[in-house]
Amino acid sequence: MSMLFRSLALLLLAVPLAASPAVGQYQALAHGERVISVGPPIPPKQAEPDSSPKRLPSPPCTVDCEKAANRNAPAAPAAAPTGDSVLQINRPQNHVDAAVPADKPDDLPAPPDLAAQLREATANFQHDLNQANQRIDHLTKQLQLCEQAAAKQAEAKPALEKLQATIEAMRKTHAEELAAADVRLKTLVDEISAGLASKREMQQQREQALKSKLAEQMQSLQKQAAAAKMEAIAKAEENRELAEQFEATKKLHAQNVTRFGERAEEMKALMIERSKAVDAASKQVRELRGTLANKLRALEDSLATTELMKKKTAELEKQSAAMEKEHQAALDQLKQANKRNESLQRRQKSLEKELTALKRNRDSDRRDDKKRKPKKKRDDK
């Protein structure tokens, strides 16, 4: 029935609608029907062959569709006066007949939109046809794949049989190898158990020997520790003696430093002309003090530098002695300069006396000259 309805819809779309007389239309519409007057029957169209052999061709619409529709539809109450054939569409089942008088055609209900229904039916039919074609294509591809797989299976059948035969042979050889391996494993287990027993005895003997060696080593280590303690005690005593010696040298050095400072102050007070030399000496003394302090700190860390400090103190004493000699020489020079100054002062005094005597003689000579010279007479003007 669905195919019949679709063919009928295609036929109605292809056939142009013809106008029927008003009386026939009113009578048909009064019973809820619409009469369409058509021309002579349309010959069926020849369907074009599709490129794909598996697609279903569109069903051709022929006059048989119209005859089948007339057989299934009930008889119409009135025939259309015009047209060679009449196509009648049944009213819907849920349609309610309305008592409409024949003399009032304007109050009749509006006829249903058959064109929209036909378009919808055509769209549905086309959709179903496309789905069927897609399904056919899918099944065709599956069939081709199945045929290819069957061909491959037919080609691979002798290889598969050969492979099964080789697998059976390998299974047999594997079973034989497993049996031989079990026998070898049993013999190896027996040999290993015997070897383990002998190895345990050897290991116990080695452990006893190692224990005896460890005991001897512990005794020797204890003896070495006792000797090391005695050596540490002796070294501590030596360090104590060295510390006492260091303190004595430190005190001696402090005394030397104080004495050297006093001497430097005396030299600074006495040597006025040699002030620059005294400043340099004091700067050198400060540097020596700094170096001596650094040396003393180094002596606290290492006792080997005590001899070096003694040498430095001896050198400083030598330097102080040399500076004392220089100071004495400077004092001698100062005394000589004082003596020279005194002699110069005496000479200056004698020269001053001689100068005063000369001045006196000069004054006396002038007075004598004045007495000897005659007085000048005044010129009379």
mmCIF file of N, CA and C in Angstrom, residues 270-342:
data_model
loop_
_atom_site.group_PDB
_atom_site.id
_atom_site.type_symbol
_atom_site.label_atom_id
_atom_site.label_comp_id
_atom_site.label_asym_id
_atom_site.label_seq_id
_atom_site.Cartn_x
_atom_site.Cartn_y
_atom_site.Cartn_z
ATOM 1 N N LEU A 270 115.209 63.547 72.648
ATOM 2 C CA LEU A 270 116.552 64.102 72.560
ATOM 3 C C LEU A 270 116.891 64.583 71.148
ATOM 4 N N MET A 271 116.482 63.846 70.151
ATOM 5 C CA MET A 271 116.872 64.167 68.773
ATOM 6 C C MET A 271 115.806 65.051 68.149
ATOM 7 N N ILE A 272 116.027 66.379 68.256
ATOM 8 C CA ILE A 272 115.077 67.332 67.680
ATOM 9 C C ILE A 272 115.327 67.459 66.183
ATOM 10 N N GLU A 273 116.624 67.550 65.804
ATOM 11 C CA GLU A 273 116.943 67.708 64.398
ATOM 12 C C GLU A 273 116.619 66.444 63.592
ATOM 13 N N ARG A 274 116.693 65.294 64.268
ATOM 14 C CA ARG A 274 116.408 64.032 63.569
ATOM 15 C C ARG A 274 114.966 63.578 63.831
ATOM 16 N N SER A 275 114.036 64.516 63.855
ATOM 17 C CA SER A 275 112.635 64.164 64.161
ATOM 18 C C SER A 275 112.018 63.239 63.084
ATOM 19 N N LYS A 276 112.384 63.503 61.845
ATOM 20 C CA LYS A 276 111.847 62.654 60.783
ATOM 21 C C LYS A 276 112.334 61.223 60.924
ATOM 22 N N ALA A 277 113.644 61.117 61.267
ATOM 23 C CA ALA A 277 114.190 59.770 61.454
ATOM 24 C C ALA A 277 113.539 59.073 62.632
ATOM 25 N N VAL A 278 113.279 59.883 63.698
ATOM 26 C CA VAL A 278 112.624 59.297 64.874
ATOM 27 C C VAL A 278 111.200 58.858 64.530
ATOM 28 N N ASP A 279 110.472 59.675 63.718
ATOM 29 C CA ASP A 279 109.114 59.281 63.290
ATOM 30 C C ASP A 279 109.143 57.987 62.482
ATOM 31 N N ALA A 280 110.134 57.921 61.590
ATOM 32 C CA ALA A 280 110.254 56.685 60.810
ATOM 33 C C ALA A 280 110.559 55.505 61.712
ATOM 34 N N ALA A 281 111.418 55.761 62.716
ATOM 35 C CA ALA A 281 111.756 54.675 63.638
ATOM 36 C C ALA A 281 110.539 54.240 64.438
ATOM 37 N N SER A 282 109.724 55.228 64.894
ATOM 38 C CA SER A 282 108.515 54.869 65.654
ATOM 39 C C SER A 282 107.518 54.103 64.779
ATOM 40 N N LYS A 283 107.399 54.539 63.500
ATOM 41 C CA LYS A 283 106.512 53.803 62.577
ATOM 42 C C LYS A 283 107.012 52.379 62.401
ATOM 43 N N GLN A 284 108.361 52.266 62.277
ATOM 44 C CA GLN A 284 108.929 50.932 62.137
ATOM 45 C C GLN A 284 108.693 50.110 63.394
ATOM 46 N N VAL A 285 108.773 50.788 64.547
ATOM 47 C CA VAL A 285 108.513 50.088 65.811
ATOM 48 C C VAL A 285 107.078 49.588 65.845
ATOM 49 N N ARG A 286 106.111 50.442 65.390
ATOM 50 C CA ARG A 286 104.705 50.006 65.380
ATOM 51 C C ARG A 286 104.498 48.827 64.429
ATOM 52 N N GLU A 287 105.156 48.918 63.273
ATOM 53 C CA GLU A 287 105.043 47.793 62.342
ATOM 54 C C GLU A 287 105.635 46.531 62.944
ATOM 55 N N LEU A 288 106.773 46.728 63.628
ATOM 56 C CA LEU A 288 107.396 45.562 64.259
ATOM 57 C C LEU A 288 106.508 44.998 65.359
ATOM 58 N N ARG A 289 105.838 45.897 66.085
ATOM 59 C CA ARG A 289 104.910 45.414 67.115
ATOM 60 C C ARG A 289 103.774 44.594 66.487
ATOM 61 N N GLY A 290 103.227 45.131 65.374
ATOM 62 C CA GLY A 290 102.159 44.376 64.693
ATOM 63 C C GLY A 290 102.645 43.022 64.211
ATOM 64 N N THR A 291 103.835 43.038 63.598
ATOM 65 C CA THR A 291 104.379 41.761 63.122
ATOM 66 C C THR A 291 104.648 40.823 64.284
ATOM 67 N N LEU A 292 105.148 41.391 65.393
ATOM 68 C CA LEU A 292 105.405 40.551 66.567
ATOM 69 C C LEU A 292 104.107 39.981 67.133
ATOM 70 N N ALA A 293 103.035 40.790 67.134
ATOM 71 C CA ALA A 293 101.745 40.274 67.621
ATOM 72 C C ALA A 293 101.235 39.153 66.720
ATOM 73 N N ASN A 294 101.369 39.349 65.415
ATOM 74 C CA ASN A 294 100.957 38.290 64.479
ATOM 75 C C ASN A 294 101.793 37.037 64.672
ATOM 76 N N LYS A 295 103.078 37.244 64.913
ATOM 77 C CA LYS A 295 103.950 36.093 65.139
ATOM 78 C C LYS A 295 103.561 35.368 66.413
ATOM 79 N N LEU A 296 103.183 36.147 67.443
ATOM 80 C CA LEU A 296 102.774 35.506 68.699
ATOM 81 C C LEU A 296 101.503 34.670 68.499
ATOM 82 N N ARG A 297 100.548 35.208 67.703
ATOM 83 C CA ARG A 297 99.344 34.406 67.418
ATOM 84 C C ARG A 297 99.706 33.141 66.647
ATOM 85 N N ALA A 298 100.653 33.292 65.711
ATOM 86 C CA ALA A 298 101.081 32.111 64.961
ATOM 87 C C ALA A 298 101.786 31.110 65.857
ATOM 88 N N LEU A 299 102.498 31.628 66.904
ATOM 89 C CA LEU A 299 103.162 30.729 67.848
ATOM 90 C C LEU A 299 102.158 29.910 68.646
ATOM 91 N N GLU A 300 100.977 30.506 68.933
ATOM 92 C CA GLU A 300 99.951 29.745 69.635
ATOM 93 C C GLU A 300 99.452 28.581 68.781
ATOM 94 N N ASP A 301 99.378 28.751 67.486
ATOM 95 C CA ASP A 301 98.922 27.674 66.598
ATOM 96 C C ASP A 301 100.028 26.667 66.313
ATOM 97 N N SER A 302 101.232 27.128 66.132
ATOM 98 C CA SER A 302 102.346 26.228 65.796
ATOM 99 C C SER A 302 103.557 26.608 66.646
ATOM 100 N N LEU A 303 104.127 25.614 67.326
ATOM 101 C CA LEU A 303 105.261 25.852 68.224
ATOM 102 C C LEU A 303 106.596 25.860 67.473
ATOM 103 N N ALA A 304 106.535 25.600 66.207
ATOM 104 C CA ALA A 304 107.778 25.546 65.434
ATOM 105 C C ALA A 304 108.332 26.922 65.119
ATOM 106 N N THR A 305 107.499 27.987 65.287
ATOM 107 C CA THR A 305 107.944 29.338 64.918
ATOM 108 C C THR A 305 108.621 30.075 66.081
ATOM 109 N N THR A 306 108.864 29.400 67.196
ATOM 110 C CA THR A 306 109.508 30.068 68.349
ATOM 111 C C THR A 306 110.946 30.501 68.021
ATOM 112 N N GLU A 307 111.645 29.640 67.289
ATOM 113 C CA GLU A 307 113.020 29.984 66.935
ATOM 114 C C GLU A 307 113.060 31.213 66.039
ATOM 115 N N LEU A 308 112.091 31.263 65.130
ATOM 116 C CA LEU A 308 112.033 32.424 64.246
ATOM 117 C C LEU A 308 111.795 33.708 65.037
ATOM 118 N N MET A 309 110.918 33.633 66.056
ATOM 119 C CA MET A 309 110.654 34.816 66.881
ATOM 120 C C MET A 309 111.898 35.228 67.672
ATOM 121 N N LYS A 310 112.636 34.222 68.132
ATOM 122 C CA LYS A 310 113.871 34.555 68.856
ATOM 123 C C LYS A 310 114.839 35.294 67.934
ATOM 124 N N LYS A 311 114.940 34.778 66.694
ATOM 125 C CA LYS A 311 115.819 35.451 65.744
ATOM 126 C C LYS A 311 115.358 36.877 65.490
ATOM 127 N N LYS A 312 114.025 37.040 65.369
ATOM 128 C CA LYS A 312 113.495 38.384 65.131
ATOM 129 C C LYS A 312 113.797 39.315 66.303
ATOM 130 N N THR A 313 113.640 38.790 67.540
ATOM 131 C CA THR A 313 113.942 39.628 68.715
ATOM 132 C C THR A 313 115.425 39.999 68.744
ATOM 133 N N ALA A 314 116.284 39.019 68.354
ATOM 134 C CA ALA A 314 117.718 39.333 68.316
ATOM 135 C C ALA A 314 117.999 40.421 67.288
ATOM 136 N N GLU A 315 117.341 40.279 66.129
ATOM 137 C CA GLU A 315 117.520 41.309 65.104
ATOM 138 C C GLU A 315 117.037 42.670 65.598
ATOM 139 N N LEU A 316 115.883 42.644 66.326
ATOM 140 C CA LEU A 316 115.379 43.907 66.863
ATOM 141 C C LEU A 316 116.353 44.511 67.881
ATOM 142 N N GLU A 317 116.930 43.642 68.701
ATOM 143 C CA GLU A 317 117.917 44.150 69.661
ATOM 144 C C GLU A 317 119.122 44.745 68.927
ATOM 145 N N LYS A 318 119.520 44.042 67.850
ATOM 146 C CA LYS A 318 120.628 44.583 67.061
ATOM 147 C C LYS A 318 120.247 45.929 66.472
ATOM 148 N N GLN A 319 119.006 45.994 65.951
ATOM 149 C CA GLN A 319 118.559 47.266 65.388
ATOM 150 C C GLN A 319 118.521 48.355 66.458
ATOM 151 N N SER A 320 118.039 47.993 67.660
ATOM 152 C CA SER A 320 117.988 48.992 68.743
ATOM 153 C C SER A 320 119.395 49.433 69.143
ATOM 154 N N ALA A 321 120.344 48.442 69.149
ATOM 155 C CA ALA A 321 121.733 48.808 69.475
ATOM 156 C C ALA A 321 122.298 49.744 68.411
ATOM 157 N N ALA A 322 121.995 49.400 67.139
ATOM 158 C CA ALA A 322 122.478 50.266 66.065
ATOM 159 C C ALA A 322 121.874 51.658 66.180
ATOM 160 N N MET A 323 120.551 51.698 66.534
ATOM 161 C CA MET A 323 119.920 53.001 66.686
ATOM 162 C C MET A 323 120.509 53.758 67.878
ATOM 163 N N GLU A 324 120.872 53.044 68.938
ATOM 164 C CA GLU A 324 121.526 53.707 70.076
ATOM 165 C C GLU A 324 122.878 54.287 69.656
ATOM 166 N N LYS A 325 123.584 53.492 68.828
ATOM 167 C CA LYS A 325 124.865 54.004 68.342
ATOM 168 C C LYS A 325 124.651 55.249 67.497
ATOM 169 N N GLU A 326 123.648 55.184 66.630
ATOM 170 C CA GLU A 326 123.352 56.356 65.808
ATOM 171 C C GLU A 326 122.979 57.545 66.694
ATOM 172 N N HIS A 327 122.206 57.254 67.753
ATOM 173 C CA HIS A 327 121.822 58.326 68.670
ATOM 174 C C HIS A 327 123.047 58.927 69.374
ATOM 175 N N GLN A 328 123.954 58.048 69.761
ATOM 176 C CA GLN A 328 125.165 58.543 70.420
ATOM 177 C C GLN A 328 125.981 59.392 69.455
ATOM 178 N N ALA A 329 126.052 58.893 68.186
ATOM 179 C CA ALA A 329 126.795 59.680 67.193
ATOM 180 C C ALA A 329 126.133 61.036 66.978
ATOM 181 N N ALA A 330 124.785 61.029 66.960
ATOM 182 C CA ALA A 330 124.069 62.287 66.791
ATOM 183 C C ALA A 330 124.321 63.213 67.978
ATOM 184 N N LEU A 331 124.355 62.623 69.187
ATOM 185 C CA LEU A 331 124.650 63.442 70.371
ATOM 186 C C LEU A 331 126.058 64.035 70.278
ATOM 187 N N ASP A 332 126.989 63.203 69.811
ATOM 188 C CA ASP A 332 128.355 63.712 69.656
ATOM 189 C C ASP A 332 128.383 64.853 68.641
ATOM 190 N N GLN A 333 127.655 64.642 67.534
ATOM 191 C CA GLN A 333 127.591 65.715 66.548
ATOM 192 C C GLN A 333 126.965 66.970 67.138
ATOM 193 N N LEU A 334 125.932 66.773 67.977
ATOM 194 C CA LEU A 334 125.282 67.918 68.604
ATOM 195 C C LEU A 334 126.243 68.647 69.547
ATOM 196 N N LYS A 335 127.029 67.878 70.293
ATOM 197 C CA LYS A 335 127.993 68.494 71.198
ATOM 198 C C LYS A 335 129.032 69.277 70.399
ATOM 199 N N GLN A 336 129.496 68.651 69.328
ATOM 200 C CA GLN A 336 130.465 69.363 68.492
ATOM 201 C C GLN A 336 129.863 70.639 67.921
ATOM 202 N N ALA A 337 128.581 70.523 67.498
ATOM 203 C CA ALA A 337 127.932 71.719 66.965
ATOM 204 C C ALA A 337 127.803 72.784 68.050
ATOM 205 N N ASN A 338 127.501 72.353 69.281
ATOM 206 C CA ASN A 338 127.399 73.321 70.382
ATOM 207 C C ASN A 338 128.750 73.985 70.644
ATOM 208 N N LYS A 339 129.788 73.159 70.591
ATOM 209 C CA LYS A 339 131.120 73.723 70.802
ATOM 210 C C LYS A 339 131.446 74.738 69.712
ATOM 211 N N ARG A 340 131.136 74.356 68.474
ATOM 212 C CA ARG A 340 131.370 75.287 67.379
ATOM 213 C C ARG A 340 130.558 76.559 67.561
ATOM 214 N N ASN A 341 129.329 76.381 68.025
ATOM 215 C CA ASN A 341 128.478 77.540 68.250
ATOM 216 C C ASN A 341 129.068 78.436 69.331
ATOM 217 N N GLU A 342 129.575 77.817 70.400
ATOM 218 C CA GLU A 342 130.184 78.610 71.474
ATOM 219 C C GLU A 342 131.418 79.353 70.960
#
